[in-house]
Short mmCIF file of C-alpha atoms in Angstrom, two decimals:
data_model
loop_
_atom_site.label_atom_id
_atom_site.label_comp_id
_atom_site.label_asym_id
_atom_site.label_seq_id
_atom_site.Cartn_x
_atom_site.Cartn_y
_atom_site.Cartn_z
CA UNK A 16 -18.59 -16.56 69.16
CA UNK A 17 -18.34 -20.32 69.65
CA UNK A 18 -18.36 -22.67 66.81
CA UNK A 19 -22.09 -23.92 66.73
CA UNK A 20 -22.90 -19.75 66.68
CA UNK A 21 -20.70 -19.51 63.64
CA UNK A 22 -22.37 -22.37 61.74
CA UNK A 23 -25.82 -20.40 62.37
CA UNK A 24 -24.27 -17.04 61.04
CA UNK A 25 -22.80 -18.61 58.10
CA UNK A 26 -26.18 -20.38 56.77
CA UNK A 27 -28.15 -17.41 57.56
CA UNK A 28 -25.52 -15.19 55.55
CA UNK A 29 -25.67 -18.22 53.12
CA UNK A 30 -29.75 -18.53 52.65
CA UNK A 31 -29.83 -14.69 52.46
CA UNK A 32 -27.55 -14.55 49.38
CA UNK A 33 -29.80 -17.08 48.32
CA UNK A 34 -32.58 -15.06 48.07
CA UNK A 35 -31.63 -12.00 47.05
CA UNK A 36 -30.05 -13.88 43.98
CA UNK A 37 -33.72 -15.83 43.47
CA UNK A 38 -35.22 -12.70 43.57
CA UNK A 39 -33.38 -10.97 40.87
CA UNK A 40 -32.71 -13.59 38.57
CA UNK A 41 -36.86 -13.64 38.98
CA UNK A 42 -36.83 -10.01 38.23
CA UNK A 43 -35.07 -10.46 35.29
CA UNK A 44 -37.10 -13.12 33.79
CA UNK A 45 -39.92 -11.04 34.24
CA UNK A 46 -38.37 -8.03 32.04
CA UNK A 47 -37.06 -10.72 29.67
CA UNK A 48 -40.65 -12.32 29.52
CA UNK A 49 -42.83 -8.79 29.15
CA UNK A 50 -43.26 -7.68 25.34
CA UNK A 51 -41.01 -5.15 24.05
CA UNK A 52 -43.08 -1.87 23.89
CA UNK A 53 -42.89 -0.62 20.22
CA UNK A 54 -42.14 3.04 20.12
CA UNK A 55 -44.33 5.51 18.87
CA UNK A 56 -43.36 6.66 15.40
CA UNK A 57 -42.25 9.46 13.67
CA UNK A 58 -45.01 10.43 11.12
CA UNK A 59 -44.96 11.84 8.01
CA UNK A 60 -47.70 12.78 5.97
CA UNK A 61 -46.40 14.48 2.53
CA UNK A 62 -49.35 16.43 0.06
CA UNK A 63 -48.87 17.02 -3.18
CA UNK A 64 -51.13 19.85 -4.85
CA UNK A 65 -52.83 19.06 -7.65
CA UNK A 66 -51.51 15.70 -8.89
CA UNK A 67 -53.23 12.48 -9.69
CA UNK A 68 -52.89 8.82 -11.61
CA UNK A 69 -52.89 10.19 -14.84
CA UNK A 70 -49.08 11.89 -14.15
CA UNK A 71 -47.78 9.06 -11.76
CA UNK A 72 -47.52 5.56 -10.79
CA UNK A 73 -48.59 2.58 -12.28
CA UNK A 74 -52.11 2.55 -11.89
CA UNK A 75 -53.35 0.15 -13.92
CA UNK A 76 -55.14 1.38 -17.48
CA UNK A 77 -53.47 4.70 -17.24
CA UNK A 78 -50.37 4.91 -19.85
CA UNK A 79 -49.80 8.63 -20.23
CA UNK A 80 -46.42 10.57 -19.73
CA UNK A 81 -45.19 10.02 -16.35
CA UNK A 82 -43.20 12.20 -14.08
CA UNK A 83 -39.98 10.71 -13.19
CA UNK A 84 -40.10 9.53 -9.54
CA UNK A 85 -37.78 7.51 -8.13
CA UNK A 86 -37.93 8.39 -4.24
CA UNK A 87 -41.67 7.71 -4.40
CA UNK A 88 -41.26 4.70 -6.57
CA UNK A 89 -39.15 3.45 -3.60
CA UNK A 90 -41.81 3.77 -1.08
CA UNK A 91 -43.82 2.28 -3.18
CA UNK A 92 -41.66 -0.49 -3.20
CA UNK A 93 -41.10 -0.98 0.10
CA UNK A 94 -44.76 -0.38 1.10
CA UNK A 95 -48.45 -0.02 -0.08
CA UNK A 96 -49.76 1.60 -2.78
CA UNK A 97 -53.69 2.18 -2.25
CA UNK A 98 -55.09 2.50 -5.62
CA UNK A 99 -58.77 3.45 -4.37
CA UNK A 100 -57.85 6.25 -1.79
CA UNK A 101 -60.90 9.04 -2.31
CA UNK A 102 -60.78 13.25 -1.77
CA UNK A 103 -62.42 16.22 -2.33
CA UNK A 104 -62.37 17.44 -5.95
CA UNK A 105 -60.70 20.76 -4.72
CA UNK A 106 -57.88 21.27 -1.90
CA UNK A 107 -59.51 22.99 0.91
CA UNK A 108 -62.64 20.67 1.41
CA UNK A 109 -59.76 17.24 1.31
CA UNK A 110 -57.47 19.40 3.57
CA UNK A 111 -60.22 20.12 6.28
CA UNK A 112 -61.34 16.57 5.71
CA UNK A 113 -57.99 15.04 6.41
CA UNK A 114 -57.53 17.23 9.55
CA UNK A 115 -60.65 17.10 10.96
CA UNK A 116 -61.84 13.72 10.25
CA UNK A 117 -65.19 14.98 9.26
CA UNK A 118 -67.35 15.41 5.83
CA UNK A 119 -67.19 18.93 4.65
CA UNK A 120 -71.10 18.98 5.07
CA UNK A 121 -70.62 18.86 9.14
CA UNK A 122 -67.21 21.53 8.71
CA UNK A 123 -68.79 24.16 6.08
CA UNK A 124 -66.18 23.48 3.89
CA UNK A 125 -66.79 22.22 0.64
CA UNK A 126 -65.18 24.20 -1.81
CA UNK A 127 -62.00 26.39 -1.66
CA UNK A 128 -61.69 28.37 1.47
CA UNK A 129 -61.12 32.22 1.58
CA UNK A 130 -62.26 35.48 0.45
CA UNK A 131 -66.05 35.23 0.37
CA UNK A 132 -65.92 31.20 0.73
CA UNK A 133 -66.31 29.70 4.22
CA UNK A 134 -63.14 28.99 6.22
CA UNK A 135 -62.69 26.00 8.72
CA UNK A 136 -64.54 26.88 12.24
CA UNK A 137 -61.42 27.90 15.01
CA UNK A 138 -63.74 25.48 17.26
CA UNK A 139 -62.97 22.56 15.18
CA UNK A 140 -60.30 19.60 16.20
CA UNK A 141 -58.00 18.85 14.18
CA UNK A 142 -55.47 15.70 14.41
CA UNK A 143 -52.48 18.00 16.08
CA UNK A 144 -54.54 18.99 18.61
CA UNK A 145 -56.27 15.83 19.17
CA UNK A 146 -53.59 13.00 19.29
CA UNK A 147 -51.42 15.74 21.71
CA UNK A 148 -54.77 16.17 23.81
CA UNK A 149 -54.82 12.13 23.71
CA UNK A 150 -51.55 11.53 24.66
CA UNK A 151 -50.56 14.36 26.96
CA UNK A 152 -48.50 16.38 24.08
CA UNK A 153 -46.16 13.37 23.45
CA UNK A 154 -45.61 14.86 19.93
CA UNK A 155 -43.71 17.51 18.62
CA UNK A 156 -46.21 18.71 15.81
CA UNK A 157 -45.30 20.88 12.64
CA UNK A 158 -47.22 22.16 9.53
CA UNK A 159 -45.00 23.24 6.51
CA UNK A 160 -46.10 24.73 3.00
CA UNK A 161 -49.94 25.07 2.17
CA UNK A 162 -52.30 25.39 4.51
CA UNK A 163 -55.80 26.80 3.41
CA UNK A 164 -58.50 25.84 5.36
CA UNK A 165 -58.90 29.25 7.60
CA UNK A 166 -58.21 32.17 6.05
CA UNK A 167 -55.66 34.58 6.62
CA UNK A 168 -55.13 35.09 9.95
CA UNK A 169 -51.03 35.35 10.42
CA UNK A 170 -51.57 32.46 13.68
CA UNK A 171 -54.09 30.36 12.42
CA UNK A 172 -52.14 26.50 12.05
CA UNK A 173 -51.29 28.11 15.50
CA UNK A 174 -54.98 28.65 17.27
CA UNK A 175 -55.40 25.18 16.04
CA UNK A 176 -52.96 23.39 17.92
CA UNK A 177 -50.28 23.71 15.89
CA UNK A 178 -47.02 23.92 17.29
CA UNK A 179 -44.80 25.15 14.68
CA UNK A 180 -46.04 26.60 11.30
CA UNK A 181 -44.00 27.61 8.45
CA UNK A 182 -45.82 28.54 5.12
CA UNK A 183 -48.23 29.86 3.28
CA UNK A 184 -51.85 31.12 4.58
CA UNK A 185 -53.25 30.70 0.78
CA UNK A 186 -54.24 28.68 -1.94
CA UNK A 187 -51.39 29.12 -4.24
CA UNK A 188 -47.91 31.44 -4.42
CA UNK A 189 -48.12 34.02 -7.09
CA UNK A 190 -44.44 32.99 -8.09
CA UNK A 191 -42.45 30.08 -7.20
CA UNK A 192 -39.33 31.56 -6.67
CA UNK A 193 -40.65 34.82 -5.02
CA UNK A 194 -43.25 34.26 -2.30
CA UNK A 195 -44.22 35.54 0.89
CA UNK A 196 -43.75 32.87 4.29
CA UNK A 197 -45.72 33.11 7.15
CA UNK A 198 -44.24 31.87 10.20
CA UNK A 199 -44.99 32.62 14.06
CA UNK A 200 -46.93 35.23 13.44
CA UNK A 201 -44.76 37.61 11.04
CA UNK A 202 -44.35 37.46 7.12
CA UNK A 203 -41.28 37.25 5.16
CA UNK A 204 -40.39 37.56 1.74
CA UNK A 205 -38.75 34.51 -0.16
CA UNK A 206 -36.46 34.14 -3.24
CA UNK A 207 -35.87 30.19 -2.56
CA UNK A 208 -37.80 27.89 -4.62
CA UNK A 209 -40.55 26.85 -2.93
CA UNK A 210 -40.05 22.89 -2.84
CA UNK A 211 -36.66 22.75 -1.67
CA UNK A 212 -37.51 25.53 0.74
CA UNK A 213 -40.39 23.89 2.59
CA UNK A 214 -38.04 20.65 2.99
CA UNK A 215 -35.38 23.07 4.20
CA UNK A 216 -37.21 23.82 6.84
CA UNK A 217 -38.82 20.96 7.43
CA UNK A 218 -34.98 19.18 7.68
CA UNK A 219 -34.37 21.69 10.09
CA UNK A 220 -37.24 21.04 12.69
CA UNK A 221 -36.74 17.45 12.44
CA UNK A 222 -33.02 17.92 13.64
CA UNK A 223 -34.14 19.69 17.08
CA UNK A 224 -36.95 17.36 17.83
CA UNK A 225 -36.46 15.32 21.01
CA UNK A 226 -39.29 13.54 21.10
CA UNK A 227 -41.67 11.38 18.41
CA UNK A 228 -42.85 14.46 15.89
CA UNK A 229 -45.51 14.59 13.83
CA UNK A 230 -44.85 16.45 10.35
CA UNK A 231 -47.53 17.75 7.70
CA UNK A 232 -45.45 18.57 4.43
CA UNK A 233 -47.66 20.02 2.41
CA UNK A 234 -46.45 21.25 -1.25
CA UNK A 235 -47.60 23.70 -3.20
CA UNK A 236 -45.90 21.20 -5.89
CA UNK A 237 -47.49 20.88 -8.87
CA UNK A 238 -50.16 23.31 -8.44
CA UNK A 239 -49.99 26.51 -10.85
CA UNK A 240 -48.78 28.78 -11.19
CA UNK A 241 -46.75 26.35 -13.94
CA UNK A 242 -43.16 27.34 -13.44
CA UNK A 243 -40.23 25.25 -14.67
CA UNK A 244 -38.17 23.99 -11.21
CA UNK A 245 -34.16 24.95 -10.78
CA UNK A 246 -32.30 22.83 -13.52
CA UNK A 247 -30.23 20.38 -10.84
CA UNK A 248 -33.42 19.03 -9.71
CA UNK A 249 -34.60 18.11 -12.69
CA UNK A 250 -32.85 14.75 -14.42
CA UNK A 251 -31.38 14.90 -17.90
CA UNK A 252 -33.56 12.16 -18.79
CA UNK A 253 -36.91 13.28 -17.15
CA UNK A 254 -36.80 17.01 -18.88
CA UNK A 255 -35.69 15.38 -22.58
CA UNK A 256 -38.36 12.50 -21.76
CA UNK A 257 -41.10 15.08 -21.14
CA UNK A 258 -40.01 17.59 -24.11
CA UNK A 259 -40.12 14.25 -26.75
CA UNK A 260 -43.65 13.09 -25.22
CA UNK A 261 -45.67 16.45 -25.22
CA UNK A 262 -45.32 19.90 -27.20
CA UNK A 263 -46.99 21.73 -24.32
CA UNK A 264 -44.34 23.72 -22.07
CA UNK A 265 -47.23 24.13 -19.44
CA UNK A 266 -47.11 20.01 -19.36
CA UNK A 267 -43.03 19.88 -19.15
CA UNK A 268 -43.25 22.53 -16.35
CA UNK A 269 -46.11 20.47 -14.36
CA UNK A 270 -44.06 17.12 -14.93
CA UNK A 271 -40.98 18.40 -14.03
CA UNK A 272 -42.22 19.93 -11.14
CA UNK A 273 -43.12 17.12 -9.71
CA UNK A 274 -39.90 15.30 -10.69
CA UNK A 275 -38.65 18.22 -8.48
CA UNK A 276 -40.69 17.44 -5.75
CA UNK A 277 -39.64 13.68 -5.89
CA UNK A 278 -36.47 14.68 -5.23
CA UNK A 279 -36.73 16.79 -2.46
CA UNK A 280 -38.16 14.34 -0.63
CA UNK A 281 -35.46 12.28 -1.09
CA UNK A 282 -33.56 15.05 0.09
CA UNK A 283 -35.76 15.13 3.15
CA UNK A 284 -34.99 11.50 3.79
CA UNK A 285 -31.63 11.62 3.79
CA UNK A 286 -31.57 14.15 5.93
CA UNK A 287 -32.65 12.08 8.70
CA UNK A 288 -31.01 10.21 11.46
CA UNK A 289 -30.59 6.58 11.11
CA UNK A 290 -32.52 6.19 14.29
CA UNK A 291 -35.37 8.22 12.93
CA UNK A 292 -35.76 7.34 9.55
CA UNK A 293 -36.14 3.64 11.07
CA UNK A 294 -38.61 4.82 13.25
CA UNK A 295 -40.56 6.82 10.63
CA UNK A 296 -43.95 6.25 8.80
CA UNK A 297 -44.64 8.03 5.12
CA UNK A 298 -47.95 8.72 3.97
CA UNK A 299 -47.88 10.68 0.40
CA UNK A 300 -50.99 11.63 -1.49
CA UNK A 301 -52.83 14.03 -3.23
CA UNK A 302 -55.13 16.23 -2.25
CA UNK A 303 -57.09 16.32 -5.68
CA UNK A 304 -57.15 15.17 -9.37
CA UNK A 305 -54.91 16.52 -12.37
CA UNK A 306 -55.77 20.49 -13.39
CA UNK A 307 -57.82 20.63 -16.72
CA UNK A 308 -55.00 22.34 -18.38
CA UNK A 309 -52.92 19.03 -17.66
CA UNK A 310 -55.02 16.48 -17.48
CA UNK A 311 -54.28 13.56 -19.54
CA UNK A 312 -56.33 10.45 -21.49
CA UNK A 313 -58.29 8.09 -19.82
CA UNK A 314 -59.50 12.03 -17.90
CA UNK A 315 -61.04 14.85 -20.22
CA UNK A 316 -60.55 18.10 -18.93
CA UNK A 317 -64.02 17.85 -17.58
CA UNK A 318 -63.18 15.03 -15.40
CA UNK A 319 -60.32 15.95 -13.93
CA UNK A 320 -60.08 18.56 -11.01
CA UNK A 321 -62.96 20.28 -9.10
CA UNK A 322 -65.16 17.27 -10.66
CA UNK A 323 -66.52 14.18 -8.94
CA UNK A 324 -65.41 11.77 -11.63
CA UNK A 325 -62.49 9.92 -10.62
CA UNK A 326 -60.10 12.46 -12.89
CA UNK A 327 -60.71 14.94 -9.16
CA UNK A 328 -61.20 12.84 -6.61
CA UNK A 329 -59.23 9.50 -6.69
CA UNK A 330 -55.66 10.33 -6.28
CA UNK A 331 -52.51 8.24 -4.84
CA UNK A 332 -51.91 7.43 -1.68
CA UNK A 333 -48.22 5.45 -1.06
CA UNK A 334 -47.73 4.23 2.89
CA UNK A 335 -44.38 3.19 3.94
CA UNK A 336 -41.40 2.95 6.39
CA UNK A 337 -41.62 1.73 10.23
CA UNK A 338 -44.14 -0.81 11.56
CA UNK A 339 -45.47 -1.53 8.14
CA UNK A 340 -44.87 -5.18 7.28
CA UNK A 341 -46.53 -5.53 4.32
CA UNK A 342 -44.40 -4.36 1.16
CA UNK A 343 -44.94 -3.86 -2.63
CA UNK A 344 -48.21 -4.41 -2.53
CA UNK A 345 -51.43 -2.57 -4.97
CA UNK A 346 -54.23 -2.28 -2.50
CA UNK A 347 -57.15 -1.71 -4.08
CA UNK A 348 -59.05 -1.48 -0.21
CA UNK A 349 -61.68 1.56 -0.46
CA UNK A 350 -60.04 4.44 1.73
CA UNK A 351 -60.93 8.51 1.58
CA UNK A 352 -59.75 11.91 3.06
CA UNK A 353 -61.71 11.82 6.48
CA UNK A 354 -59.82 8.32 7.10
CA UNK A 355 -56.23 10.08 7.79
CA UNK A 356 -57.35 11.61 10.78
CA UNK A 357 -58.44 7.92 12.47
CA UNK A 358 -55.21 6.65 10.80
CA UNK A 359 -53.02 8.92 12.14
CA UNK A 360 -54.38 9.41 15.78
CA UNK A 361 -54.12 5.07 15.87
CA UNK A 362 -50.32 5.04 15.10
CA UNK A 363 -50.02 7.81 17.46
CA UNK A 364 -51.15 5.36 19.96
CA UNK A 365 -54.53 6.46 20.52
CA UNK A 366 -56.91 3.78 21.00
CA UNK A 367 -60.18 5.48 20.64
CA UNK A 368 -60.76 7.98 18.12
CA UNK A 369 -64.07 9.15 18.87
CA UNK A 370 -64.57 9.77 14.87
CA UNK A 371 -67.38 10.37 12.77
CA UNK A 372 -66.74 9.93 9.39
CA UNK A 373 -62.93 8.31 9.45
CA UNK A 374 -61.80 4.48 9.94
CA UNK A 375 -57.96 3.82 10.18
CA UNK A 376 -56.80 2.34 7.92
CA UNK A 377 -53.70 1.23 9.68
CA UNK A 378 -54.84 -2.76 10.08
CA UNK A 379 -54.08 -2.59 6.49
CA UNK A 380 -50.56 -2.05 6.84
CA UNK A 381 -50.40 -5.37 8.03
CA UNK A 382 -52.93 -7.31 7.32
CA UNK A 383 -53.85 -7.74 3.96
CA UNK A 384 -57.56 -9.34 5.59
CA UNK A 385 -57.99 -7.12 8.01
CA UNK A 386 -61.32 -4.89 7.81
CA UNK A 387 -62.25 -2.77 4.70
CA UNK A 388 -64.53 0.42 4.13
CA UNK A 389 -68.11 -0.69 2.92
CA UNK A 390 -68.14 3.07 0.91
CA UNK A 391 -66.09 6.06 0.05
CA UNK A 392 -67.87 9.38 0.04
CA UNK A 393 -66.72 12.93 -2.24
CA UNK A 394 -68.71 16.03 -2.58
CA UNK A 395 -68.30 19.93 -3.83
CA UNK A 396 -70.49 22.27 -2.52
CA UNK A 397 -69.74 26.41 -2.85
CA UNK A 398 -67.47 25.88 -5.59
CA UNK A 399 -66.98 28.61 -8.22
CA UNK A 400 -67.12 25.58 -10.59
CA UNK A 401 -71.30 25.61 -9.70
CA UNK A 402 -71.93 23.22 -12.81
CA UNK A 403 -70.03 20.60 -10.78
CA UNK A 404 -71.29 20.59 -7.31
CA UNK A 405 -72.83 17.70 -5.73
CA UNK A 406 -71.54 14.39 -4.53
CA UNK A 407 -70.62 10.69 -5.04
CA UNK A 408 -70.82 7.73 -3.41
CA UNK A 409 -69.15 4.10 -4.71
CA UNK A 410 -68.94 1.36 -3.04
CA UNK A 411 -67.24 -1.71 -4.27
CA UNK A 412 -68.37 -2.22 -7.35
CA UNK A 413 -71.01 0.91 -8.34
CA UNK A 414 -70.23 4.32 -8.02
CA UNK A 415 -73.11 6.80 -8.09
CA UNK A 416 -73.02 11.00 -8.94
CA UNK A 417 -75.40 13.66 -8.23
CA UNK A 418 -74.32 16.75 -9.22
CA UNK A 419 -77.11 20.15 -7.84
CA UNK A 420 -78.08 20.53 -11.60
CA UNK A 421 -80.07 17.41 -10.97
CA UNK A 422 -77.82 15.40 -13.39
CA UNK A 423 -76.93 11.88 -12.37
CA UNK A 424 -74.70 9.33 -13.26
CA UNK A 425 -74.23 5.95 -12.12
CA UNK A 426 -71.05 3.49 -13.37
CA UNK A 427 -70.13 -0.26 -12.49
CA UNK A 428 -66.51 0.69 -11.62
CA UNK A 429 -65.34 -2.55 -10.79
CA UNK A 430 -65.15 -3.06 -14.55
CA UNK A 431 -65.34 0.42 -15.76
CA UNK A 432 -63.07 2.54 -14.06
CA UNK A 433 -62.91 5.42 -16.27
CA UNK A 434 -66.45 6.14 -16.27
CA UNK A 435 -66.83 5.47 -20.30
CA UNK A 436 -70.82 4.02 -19.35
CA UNK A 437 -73.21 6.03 -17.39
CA UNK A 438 -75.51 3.23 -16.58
CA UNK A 439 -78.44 5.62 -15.65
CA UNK A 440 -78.69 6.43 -19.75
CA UNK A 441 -80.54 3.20 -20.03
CA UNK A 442 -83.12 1.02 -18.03
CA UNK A 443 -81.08 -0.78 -15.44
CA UNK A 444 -80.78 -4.38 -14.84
CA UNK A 445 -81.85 -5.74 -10.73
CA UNK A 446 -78.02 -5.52 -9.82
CA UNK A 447 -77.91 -1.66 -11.30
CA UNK A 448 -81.08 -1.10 -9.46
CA UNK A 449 -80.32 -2.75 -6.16
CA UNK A 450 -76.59 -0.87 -5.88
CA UNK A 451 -77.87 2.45 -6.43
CA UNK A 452 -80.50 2.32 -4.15
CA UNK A 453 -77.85 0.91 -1.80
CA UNK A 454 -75.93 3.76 -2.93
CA UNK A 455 -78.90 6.70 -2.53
CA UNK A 456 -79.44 5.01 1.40
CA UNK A 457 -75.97 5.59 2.51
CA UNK A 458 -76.37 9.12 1.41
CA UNK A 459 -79.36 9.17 3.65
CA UNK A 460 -77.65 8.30 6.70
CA UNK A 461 -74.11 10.26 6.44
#
């Protein structure tokens, strides 16, 4: 090769080099320049059974004796606290609206499921099902403690969609410490505490999960029957606090109980992974108000569960952990049962919900402007408590009750929250009269 041929090979060796590093150093500033894909989250959602504001928190106006909760305090702390969040005044019609998305007039259910009582149609979708059909089963999806929407067929969280399911079928355990679990199919009897059993095995799922999971932790925590919990998860403090404040043992066992609860959850925490827990989003709440036998002042034992004054349905909801910027905050924001479902499916990545009776409330968790529910909606329908059956309505400043005795009720609940003036007991003023119209129209067009 003569010396002009050389020159020729050497630039075309040299402006080939050239390229190839052009072209990746363009490559990379393309990666660098995309937007970092945020992972889909681990999600949470935690139910407590029959617990409201009177026994927790710090809702504002309420100053009764308070369980002991430091774990949800925490979340609380480092998230938001939704102080208007709306159910069912019994479990299974807020269960089947949290799954489903949907009223408990479209579903059948709106009292407790079971026995003679209608049970949630096999046909119906609920959010396991859906966000996996959605997202081509990206999530591992599990069910632990309560369920009670179907009946007691041993595969039901199963023919659902439900991956895993470990449990019980009804609406309560006849003992805490000696139940019966359902799981796969097959029953079992169990001598472990139910609390710390149901985050046993909910610990133990988490561990084998290889992919974003979806867990529904549902307690039967602090629903009857009233048992006091094992003594190490109850605090010094918390038992000698609650024996001082009330001379019922029925209260000390329902406070403690939930003191119990708290700290299995903690347990639960711990008990993930770095990696997950920073990729996790908690969503505890109740399901309905404070039992009669329990309830506490600004609720009578008429307002309190299975009624549609706020004692049954307005219950706390705490949202926390990954992807959630805003924290510490008391969001009053309107939000209800059906709106889990919408919430749930949108941090699950799905971008349309095709829902009828849910909005996410996710846009919250960031944006403190971001849009708000015009109404929240509650009814009871089947109950055995027939004197209470009917529905209510609010909106942001008027709430409005029908009950199917024909008795009616209508409160300004912007300024009285406890529902100490039914405003119907006198001749209303234009504002009175214009809301509850407003009010009686919505009704019209659910």
């Amino acid at each position: 090769m003569n010396n002009r041929n050389k020159v020729r090979h050497l630039l075309l060796l040299t402006l080939l080099s050239t390229l190839i590093c052009v072209s990746f150093q363009e490559k990379e500033l393309q990666q660098l320049s995309k937007p970092k894909k945020t992972p889909l989250p681990n999600i949470i959602v935690i139910i407590a059974d029959d617990m409201g504001w009177d026994a927790f928190g710090k809702y504002p106006g309420m100053n009764g004796i308070k369980a002991r909760t430091p774990t949800l305090d925490s979340l609380s702390a480092t998230g938001i606290t939704f102080t208007n969040y709306w159910v069912n005044p019994e479990c299974s019609p807020s269960r089947a609206a949290m799954l489903t998305g949907k009223y408990g007039f479209r579903t059948g259910i709106g009292g407790v499921a079971g026995n003679s009582s209608p049970t949630l149609n096999p046909k119906e979708t609920i959010i396991q099902k859906y966000i996996n059909e959605k997202k081509q089963g990206t999530y591992a999806t599990a069910v632990i403690g309560k369920w009670h929407i179907s009946g007691n067929e041993l595969k039901a969280p199963e023919g659902f969609g439900v991956e895993y399911f470990a449990g019980f079928l009804s609406g309560t355990v006849p003992d805490y410490y000696r139940w019966t679990q359902t799981s796969g199919g097959k029953q079992e009897p169990v001598t472990t505490y139910t609390t710390t059993h149901f985050v046993n095995q909910a610990s133990s799922w988490m561990k084998v999960q290889t992919k974003p999971f979806f867990l529904w932790l549902a307690f039967n925590a602090p629903h009857t029957p009233f048992q006091a919990p094992p003594k190490e998860l109850v605090s010094t403090e918390g038992l000698s606090f609650y024996q001082k404040s009330s001379t019922s043992p029925t209260m000390v066992q329902y406070l403690s109980s939930i003191e119990a609860m708290d700290k299995e959850i903690g347990r639960l925490i711990s008990s993930m992974t770095t990696q997950q827990r920073q990729n996790t989003i908690f969503l505890f709440m109740g399901d309905n108000g404070t039992p009669a036998r329990v309830a506490q002042t600004p609720f009578s034992s008429k307002a309190a569960k299975s009624s549609l004054f706020q004692g049954g349905i307005n219950t706390p909801l705490l949202v926390s952990g990954a992807q959630i910027s805003r924290k510490d905050i008391i969001e009053p924001a309107l939000v209800q049962a059906t709106d889990i479902f919408a919430t749930v499916a949108e941090l699950a990545g799905v971008t349309k919900t095709d829902l009828m009776d849910g909005q996410s409330m996710a846009p919250l968790f960031n944006n403190a402007e971001a849009k708000k529910r015009a109404f929240v909606y509650s009814e009871l329908f089947g109950s055995s408590q027939f004197g209470n059956n009917g529905y209510a309505l609010r909106n942001l400043n008027y709430k409005f009750i029908h009950l199917s005795s024909g008795k009616e009720y209508l409160y300004k609940i912007g300024t009285d929250p406890f529902e100490k003036s039914n405003l119907l007991e006198k001749p209303l003023d234009a504002e009175g009269e214009d809301n509850l119209k407003i009010l009686k129209k919505i009704k019209q067009q659910l």
